[in-house]
CSV table of C-alpha atoms and ligand atoms in Angstrom, one decimal:
chain,number,residue,atom,x,y,z
A,1,MET,CA,24.4,21.8,30.2
A,2,ASP,CA,22.6,18.9,29.8
A,3,GLU,CA,23.4,16.7,33.0
A,4,LYS,CA,21.0,13.9,31.4
A,5,LYS,CA,21.8,10.1,30.8
A,6,ILE,CA,22.4,9.2,27.1
A,7,MET,CA,19.9,6.7,24.6
A,8,LEU,CA,19.9,6.3,21.3
A,9,SER,CA,18.2,4.3,18.7
A,10,GLY,CA,17.8,3.1,15.8
A,11,ILE,CA,15.7,2.4,13.6
A,12,LYS,CA,14.6,0.5,9.8
A,13,PRO,CA,13.2,1.7,7.2
A,14,SER,CA,12.7,-2.2,6.2
A,15,GLY,CA,9.3,-1.5,6.3
A,16,ASP,CA,6.0,-0.6,7.5
A,17,LEU,CA,6.3,0.1,10.7
A,18,THR,CA,2.9,-1.8,12.5
A,19,LEU,CA,0.8,-1.7,15.6
A,20,GLY,CA,3.3,-4.7,17.6
A,21,SER,CA,6.5,-2.9,17.7
A,22,TYR,CA,3.6,1.1,18.5
A,23,LEU,CA,1.6,-1.0,21.3
A,24,GLY,CA,4.8,-2.9,22.5
A,25,ALA,CA,8.1,0.8,22.5
A,26,ILE,CA,6.7,3.9,20.3
A,27,ARG,CA,3.7,4.9,22.2
A,28,ASN,CA,6.8,5.3,25.7
A,29,TRP,CA,9.0,6.7,23.4
A,30,ALA,CA,7.2,10.6,24.6
A,31,ALA,CA,7.4,10.4,28.2
A,32,ARG,CA,11.5,8.9,28.4
A,33,ALA,CA,12.2,12.3,26.7
A,34,GLU,CA,12.1,13.9,30.4
A,35,GLU,CA,14.5,11.1,31.4
A,36,PHE,CA,16.3,11.4,28.9
A,37,ASP,CA,18.3,13.2,26.4
A,38,CYS,CA,17.7,11.1,23.7
A,39,TYR,CA,18.7,10.1,20.3
A,40,TYR,CA,16.2,8.2,17.6
A,41,PHE,CA,17.9,7.8,13.2
A,42,MET,CA,16.5,6.6,10.9
A,43,ALA,CA,19.0,3.6,9.5
A,44,ASP,CA,19.5,4.3,6.2
A,45,MET,CA,22.1,3.1,5.8
A,46,HIS,CA,21.7,0.0,7.5
A,47,ALA,CA,18.9,-1.2,4.9
A,48,ILE,CA,20.5,-1.3,2.2
A,49,THR,CA,23.0,-4.9,3.3
A,50,VAL,CA,19.9,-5.8,2.4
A,51,ARG,CA,18.7,-4.9,-1.7
A,52,GLN,CA,16.2,-2.1,-1.6
A,53,ASP,CA,14.5,-0.3,-4.2
A,54,PRO,CA,15.5,3.4,-4.3
A,55,ALA,CA,12.2,5.2,-4.6
A,56,ALA,CA,11.0,3.1,-1.8
A,57,LEU,CA,13.7,3.5,0.7
A,58,ARG,CA,13.6,7.0,1.4
A,59,ARG,CA,9.3,6.7,1.3
A,60,ARG,CA,10.1,5.0,4.5
A,61,THR,CA,13.0,7.3,5.4
A,62,LEU,CA,10.7,10.3,5.5
A,63,ALA,CA,7.5,8.1,6.1
A,64,GLN,CA,9.0,6.6,9.9
A,65,LEU,CA,10.6,9.7,10.6
A,66,ALA,CA,6.9,10.9,10.0
A,67,GLN,CA,5.1,8.7,11.8
A,68,TYR,CA,7.6,8.9,15.1
A,69,ILE,CA,6.8,12.7,14.6
A,70,ALA,CA,2.8,12.0,14.6
A,71,CYS,CA,3.5,9.1,17.8
A,72,GLY,CA,4.5,11.7,19.4
A,73,LEU,CA,8.2,11.3,19.5
A,74,ASP,CA,8.2,16.2,19.9
A,75,PRO,CA,12.0,17.1,17.4
A,76,GLU,CA,12.3,19.7,20.0
A,77,LYS,CA,12.9,17.8,22.8
A,78,ASN,CA,14.5,14.8,21.3
A,79,THR,CA,17.2,14.2,18.1
A,80,LEU,CA,15.5,13.0,15.0
A,81,PHE,CA,18.1,12.2,12.0
A,82,ILE,CA,18.7,10.4,9.1
A,83,GLN,CA,21.7,9.0,9.2
A,84,SER,CA,23.3,8.3,5.1
A,85,HIS,CA,23.2,12.4,6.8
A,86,VAL,CA,26.1,12.2,9.5
A,87,HIS,CA,28.8,11.2,7.8
A,88,GLN,CA,30.6,10.6,11.1
A,89,HIS,CA,28.8,7.5,10.7
A,90,ALA,CA,30.1,6.0,7.8
A,91,GLU,CA,33.9,7.3,8.8
A,92,LEU,CA,33.5,5.8,12.3
A,93,GLY,CA,32.2,2.9,11.4
A,94,TRP,CA,35.6,2.0,8.7
A,95,VAL,CA,37.4,2.2,12.0
A,96,LEU,CA,35.6,0.1,14.2
A,97,ASN,CA,35.7,-2.3,10.9
A,98,CYS,CA,39.8,-3.0,12.0
A,99,TYR,CA,38.2,-2.9,15.5
A,100,ALA,CA,36.4,-5.8,15.2
A,101,MET,CA,36.9,-9.6,15.0
A,102,PHE,CA,36.9,-11.6,12.2
A,103,GLY,CA,35.1,-14.6,13.6
A,104,GLU,CA,33.2,-12.7,16.3
A,105,LEU,CA,31.0,-11.4,13.3
A,106,SER,CA,31.2,-14.6,12.2
A,107,ARG,CA,29.0,-15.6,15.2
A,108,MET,CA,26.4,-12.9,14.3
A,109,THR,CA,22.6,-15.0,14.4
A,110,GLN,CA,21.5,-12.1,12.6
A,111,PHE,CA,24.4,-12.5,10.1
A,112,LYS,CA,23.7,-16.9,9.5
A,113,ASP,CA,20.0,-16.3,8.8
A,114,LYS,CA,20.4,-13.5,7.0
A,115,SER,CA,22.3,-15.0,4.4
A,116,GLN,CA,19.9,-18.6,4.7
A,117,LYS,CA,17.9,-16.0,4.0
A,118,ASN,CA,19.7,-13.7,0.8
A,119,ALA,CA,22.0,-16.6,0.3
A,120,ASP,CA,22.0,-14.3,-3.6
A,121,ASN,CA,23.3,-11.7,-1.8
A,122,ILE,CA,25.9,-12.5,1.2
A,123,ASN,CA,27.9,-8.5,0.5
A,124,GLY,CA,29.9,-8.0,3.1
A,125,GLY,CA,27.8,-5.1,4.1
A,126,LEU,CA,25.7,-7.6,5.8
A,127,PHE,CA,29.1,-9.6,7.7
A,128,THR,CA,30.2,-5.7,9.1
A,129,TYR,CA,26.8,-4.4,10.4
A,130,PRO,CA,27.6,-4.6,13.5
A,131,CYS,CA,31.2,-2.6,13.5
A,132,LEU,CA,28.8,0.5,11.7
A,133,MET,CA,25.7,-0.1,14.4
A,134,ALA,CA,28.8,0.3,16.8
A,135,ALA,CA,30.0,3.6,14.9
A,136,ASP,CA,26.5,5.3,15.7
A,137,ILE,CA,26.4,3.5,18.8
A,138,LEU,CA,29.7,4.8,19.7
A,139,LEU,CA,29.4,8.1,18.3
A,140,TYR,CA,27.3,9.0,20.7
A,141,GLN,CA,29.0,8.6,24.1
A,142,PRO,CA,25.2,7.1,25.2
A,143,ASP,CA,25.1,5.8,28.2
A,144,PHE,CA,21.3,3.2,27.4
A,145,VAL,CA,20.9,1.5,24.5
A,146,PRO,CA,17.0,0.5,23.8
A,147,VAL,CA,17.3,-2.5,21.8
A,148,GLY,CA,14.8,-5.4,20.2
A,149,GLU,CA,16.0,-9.6,22.3
A,150,ASP,CA,16.9,-9.8,18.4
A,151,GLN,CA,20.2,-7.4,18.5
A,152,LYS,CA,21.0,-7.9,21.9
A,153,GLN,CA,23.8,-9.9,20.7
A,154,HIS,CA,25.6,-6.5,18.4
A,155,VAL,CA,25.0,-4.1,22.1
A,156,GLU,CA,27.7,-7.0,23.4
A,157,LEU,CA,29.9,-6.7,20.2
A,158,THR,CA,29.7,-3.2,20.4
A,159,ARG,CA,31.0,-3.4,24.8
A,160,ASN,CA,33.9,-6.1,23.0
A,161,ILE,CA,35.0,-3.1,20.8
A,162,VAL,CA,34.5,-0.8,23.6
A,163,GLN,CA,36.6,-2.9,25.6
A,164,ARG,CA,39.4,-3.8,23.1
A,165,PHE,CA,39.7,-0.3,21.9
A,166,ASN,CA,39.8,1.6,25.0
A,167,GLY,CA,42.1,-1.1,26.7
A,168,ILE,CA,44.5,0.0,23.5
A,169,TYR,CA,44.0,4.2,23.7
A,170,GLY,CA,42.2,4.9,27.1
A,171,GLU,CA,39.3,5.9,27.6
A,172,VAL,CA,37.9,6.8,24.7
A,173,PHE,CA,34.6,5.4,24.7
A,174,LYS,CA,31.9,5.2,27.4
A,175,MET,CA,30.2,2.0,27.8
A,176,PRO,CA,27.2,1.4,26.1
A,177,GLU,CA,24.6,-0.3,27.9
A,178,PRO,CA,22.0,-2.4,26.8
A,179,TYR,CA,18.2,-1.0,27.5
A,180,ILE,CA,15.3,-3.8,28.1
A,181,PRO,CA,12.4,-1.4,28.9
A,182,LYS,CA,10.6,-2.8,31.5
A,183,VAL,CA,7.0,-2.4,29.9
A,184,GLY,CA,5.8,-2.4,26.8
A,185,ALA,CA,3.2,-5.5,25.6
A,186,ARG,CA,5.0,-8.2,23.7
A,187,ILE,CA,2.2,-9.0,20.9
A,188,MET,CA,2.0,-11.6,18.6
A,189,SER,CA,1.2,-11.5,14.8
A,190,LEU,CA,-2.6,-12.2,14.2
A,191,THR,CA,-2.2,-14.9,12.3
A,192,ASN,CA,0.6,-16.9,14.4
A,193,PRO,CA,0.0,-16.1,18.1
A,194,ALA,CA,4.3,-17.8,18.5
A,195,ALA,CA,5.3,-15.3,16.5
A,196,LYS,CA,6.5,-11.4,17.3
A,197,MET,CA,4.1,-9.3,14.9
A,198,SER,CA,6.9,-8.4,12.2
A,199,LYS,CA,7.4,-5.6,10.1
A,200,SER,CA,9.7,-7.1,7.7
A,201,GLU,CA,8.3,-10.3,7.3
A,202,ASN,CA,7.2,-9.8,3.9
A,203,ASP,CA,2.9,-10.4,3.4
A,204,ASP,CA,2.6,-11.4,7.2
A,205,THR,CA,-1.3,-11.7,6.9
A,206,GLY,CA,-1.3,-11.1,10.8
A,207,ARG,CA,0.4,-7.7,10.5
A,208,VAL,CA,-1.5,-4.5,10.6
A,209,THR,CA,0.6,-1.2,10.0
A,210,LEU,CA,0.5,2.2,11.3
A,211,MET,CA,-0.6,3.0,7.7
A,212,ASP,CA,-3.5,0.5,6.8
A,213,ALA,CA,-6.9,1.7,5.8
A,214,PRO,CA,-9.2,1.4,9.1
A,215,GLU,CA,-11.0,-1.3,6.4
A,216,VAL,CA,-8.1,-3.4,6.5
A,217,ILE,CA,-7.5,-3.4,9.8
A,218,MET,CA,-11.2,-4.1,10.9
A,219,LYS,CA,-10.3,-7.8,8.6
A,220,GLN,CA,-7.7,-8.1,9.9
A,221,PHE,CA,-9.6,-8.5,13.3
A,222,LYS,CA,-12.2,-9.8,11.4
A,223,ARG,CA,-10.2,-13.5,10.4
A,224,ALA,CA,-7.5,-12.9,13.4
A,225,VAL,CA,-7.1,-16.8,14.6
A,226,THR,CA,-8.5,-17.7,17.5
A,227,ASP,CA,-8.1,-20.9,19.1
A,228,SER,CA,-9.6,-24.0,18.8
A,229,ASP,CA,-10.4,-25.3,21.8
A,230,THR,CA,-14.6,-25.8,22.6
A,231,GLU,CA,-15.5,-23.4,24.6
A,232,ARG,CA,-14.6,-20.8,22.7
A,233,CYS,CA,-15.1,-17.6,25.4
A,234,VAL,CA,-13.3,-14.7,26.0
A,235,ARG,CA,-11.0,-15.7,28.7
A,236,TYR,CA,-7.1,-14.9,29.4
A,237,ASP,CA,-4.7,-18.3,28.6
A,238,PRO,CA,-2.0,-17.3,27.1
A,239,GLU,CA,-1.2,-20.9,26.8
A,240,HIS,CA,-3.3,-22.6,25.1
A,241,LYS,CA,-5.4,-19.6,24.0
A,242,PRO,CA,-2.8,-17.8,22.0
A,243,GLY,CA,-5.1,-16.3,19.7
A,244,VAL,CA,-7.0,-14.8,22.1
A,245,ALA,CA,-4.5,-14.0,25.1
A,246,ASN,CA,-2.8,-11.8,22.4
A,247,LEU,CA,-6.2,-9.5,21.5
A,248,MET,CA,-6.8,-9.5,25.2
A,249,THR,CA,-3.2,-8.0,24.8
A,250,ILE,CA,-3.0,-5.5,22.3
A,251,TYR,CA,-7.1,-4.7,24.0
A,252,SER,CA,-5.7,-3.9,27.9
A,253,VAL,CA,-3.6,-1.9,26.2
A,254,ILE,CA,-5.6,0.4,24.3
A,255,THR,CA,-8.0,0.9,26.9
A,256,GLY,CA,-7.2,0.5,29.9
A,257,LYS,CA,-9.3,-2.3,31.3
A,258,SER,CA,-7.8,-5.6,32.5
A,259,TYR,CA,-7.4,-8.4,31.4
A,260,ALA,CA,-11.1,-9.3,34.3
A,261,GLU,CA,-12.9,-6.4,33.3
A,262,ILE,CA,-13.0,-7.8,29.4
A,263,GLU,CA,-13.6,-11.2,30.0
A,264,ARG,CA,-16.4,-9.6,32.2
A,265,GLU,CA,-17.6,-7.6,29.7
A,266,PHE,CA,-17.3,-9.6,26.1
A,267,ASP,CA,-19.2,-12.9,28.7
A,268,GLY,CA,-21.2,-15.2,27.0
A,269,LEU,CA,-20.1,-13.6,23.9
A,270,GLY,CA,-17.6,-15.5,21.6
A,271,TYR,CA,-15.1,-14.8,19.4
A,272,GLY,CA,-17.6,-12.9,16.8
A,273,LYS,CA,-18.0,-9.9,18.9
A,274,PHE,CA,-14.7,-9.9,20.7
A,275,LYS,CA,-12.4,-9.5,17.7
A,276,PRO,CA,-14.5,-6.7,16.0
A,277,ALA,CA,-14.6,-4.7,18.8
A,278,VAL,CA,-11.2,-4.9,18.9
A,279,GLY,CA,-10.7,-3.7,15.7
A,280,GLU,CA,-12.5,-0.3,16.8
A,281,VAL,CA,-10.7,0.1,19.0
A,282,VAL,CA,-7.2,0.4,16.9
A,283,ILE,CA,-8.9,1.9,14.6
A,284,ASP,CA,-9.7,4.5,16.9
A,285,LEU,CA,-6.3,4.8,18.3
A,286,LEU,CA,-4.1,4.9,14.9
A,287,ARG,CA,-7.0,7.7,12.6
A,288,PRO,CA,-5.4,10.2,15.2
A,289,ILE,CA,-1.4,9.6,14.0
A,290,GLN,CA,-2.8,8.7,10.6
A,291,GLU,CA,-4.2,12.0,10.6
A,292,GLN,CA,-0.7,13.6,11.1
A,293,THR,CA,1.4,11.9,9.6
A,294,ARG,CA,-0.1,12.4,6.7
A,295,ARG,CA,0.0,16.5,7.6
A,296,ILE,CA,3.1,16.0,8.3
A,297,LEU,CA,4.1,14.6,4.9
A,298,GLU,CA,2.1,17.2,3.2
A,299,ASP,CA,4.5,19.4,4.8
A,300,LYS,CA,8.1,18.5,3.1
A,301,ALA,CA,9.5,22.2,4.4
A,302,TYR,CA,8.8,20.8,8.4
A,303,LEU,CA,9.6,17.2,8.2
A,304,GLU,CA,12.6,18.8,5.9
A,305,SER,CA,13.6,21.0,8.7
A,306,VAL,CA,13.0,18.7,11.4
A,307,TYR,CA,15.6,16.6,9.6
A,308,ARG,CA,18.5,18.6,8.8
A,309,ALA,CA,18.4,20.6,12.5
A,310,GLY,CA,18.0,17.2,13.7
A,311,ALA,CA,22.2,16.0,11.7
A,312,GLU,CA,23.0,18.7,12.2
A,313,LYS,CA,23.0,18.5,16.4
A,314,ALA,CA,24.1,15.1,16.0
A,315,SER,CA,26.8,15.3,13.2
A,316,ARG,CA,28.6,18.3,16.4
A,317,VAL,CA,28.3,15.5,19.0
A,318,ALA,CA,29.2,13.2,16.5
A,319,GLU,CA,32.6,15.0,14.7
A,320,LYS,CA,33.8,16.0,18.9
A,321,THR,CA,33.8,11.9,18.9
A,322,LEU,CA,35.2,11.1,14.8
A,323,ARG,CA,37.9,13.5,16.3
A,324,LYS,CA,39.1,12.3,18.7
A,325,VAL,CA,39.7,9.1,18.0
A,326,TYR,CA,41.7,9.2,14.7
A,327,ARG,CA,43.8,11.3,17.1
A,328,LYS,CA,44.5,8.4,19.2
A,329,VAL,CA,44.8,5.8,16.3
A,330,GLY,CA,47.3,7.9,15.1
A,331,PHE,CA,45.8,9.6,11.0
A,332,VAL,CA,47.6,13.9,11.0
A,333,ALA,CA,44.8,15.9,12.3
A,334,ALA,CA,43.3,17.9,8.6
A,335,LYS,CA,42.9,20.8,10.4
B,1,LIG,N1,20.3,-3.0,14.1
B,1,LIG,C1,19.3,-2.1,13.8
B,1,LIG,C2,17.9,-3.1,14.1
B,1,LIG,O1,18.3,-3.6,12.0
B,1,LIG,C3,19.3,-1.0,13.7
B,1,LIG,C4,20.7,0.1,13.9
B,1,LIG,C5,21.2,0.1,13.5
B,1,LIG,C6,20.7,-0.3,15.6
B,1,LIG,N2,21.7,1.0,14.1
B,1,LIG,C7,22.1,0.8,16.0
B,1,LIG,C8,19.3,0.5,17.2
B,1,LIG,C9,22.1,1.7,16.8
B,1,LIG,C10,20.2,0.9,17.8
B,1,LIG,C11,21.1,1.3,18.5
B,1,LIG,O2,17.0,-2.9,14.1
């Protein structure tokens, strides 16, 4: 028996993966498999709470999976799957809908945000999204759920559901903890260093995606905002020079050099030399990932074997939890 603690995370294939999420998170995921039994799934069912182009959603789901593998997530060591392939998510999602309160769901910041941004499509799924997310989590009885700041409230709601459900039926679900990784750089937008580099922001010129062509990456870095201070030198001062500090963080994370070393390296050279140098290390970092992603995407049989095996494993685990829940709430056993 595997005695490792369980970790699970879902990622919505609603945008392209960015350099920010790679440096801040994904890059550290490969090593996690040594310590945890990890589940990662492409949350395609969550993606449709906002209108998606079907062909684009399909393409992005597969591309995202391929990119994760290319970033070092070994399908032999991690369970990688597509959410809609494991029907138990929708089924437990329904049950949990009946254990989440209208008032609770109304307080979710993401719901309020998205309702504002999609005023013409405030659908029921957008509102009950956290119930599906709770199901995603609870099916696998994980110890930890790594999430960004923006998803913490949903994990809190999941914990409330666990308390409510277990309070009625006994210890059915394990109480999950949000897991905020200790290390992980926070990479900001190249054009607005006050905002995080985000995958879903439309036409964000401050973003570099994992699959951007080298010339696009270089262009992004050359036009990255630096700061309007007069000294124009490469110095780490996040408060007064947030643009430069962000570029230095990117450079530091990739090269392993300290801020002091970077300051020395670019001493007297100014931003005109520094910005393309950052672009260069990013291009070199992404080149093998891009090549590997393309190879994987071309090998349809391989990709299919990965998500099939992942769904099979996930479904076995999920089914156990779902059976138990169905029994507890009083459904007649089908077999
Ligand atoms: N809601 C998450 C997001 O938007 C994605 C997600 C769906 C998720 N189900 C999950 C994350 C379960 C962690 C656990 O980023």
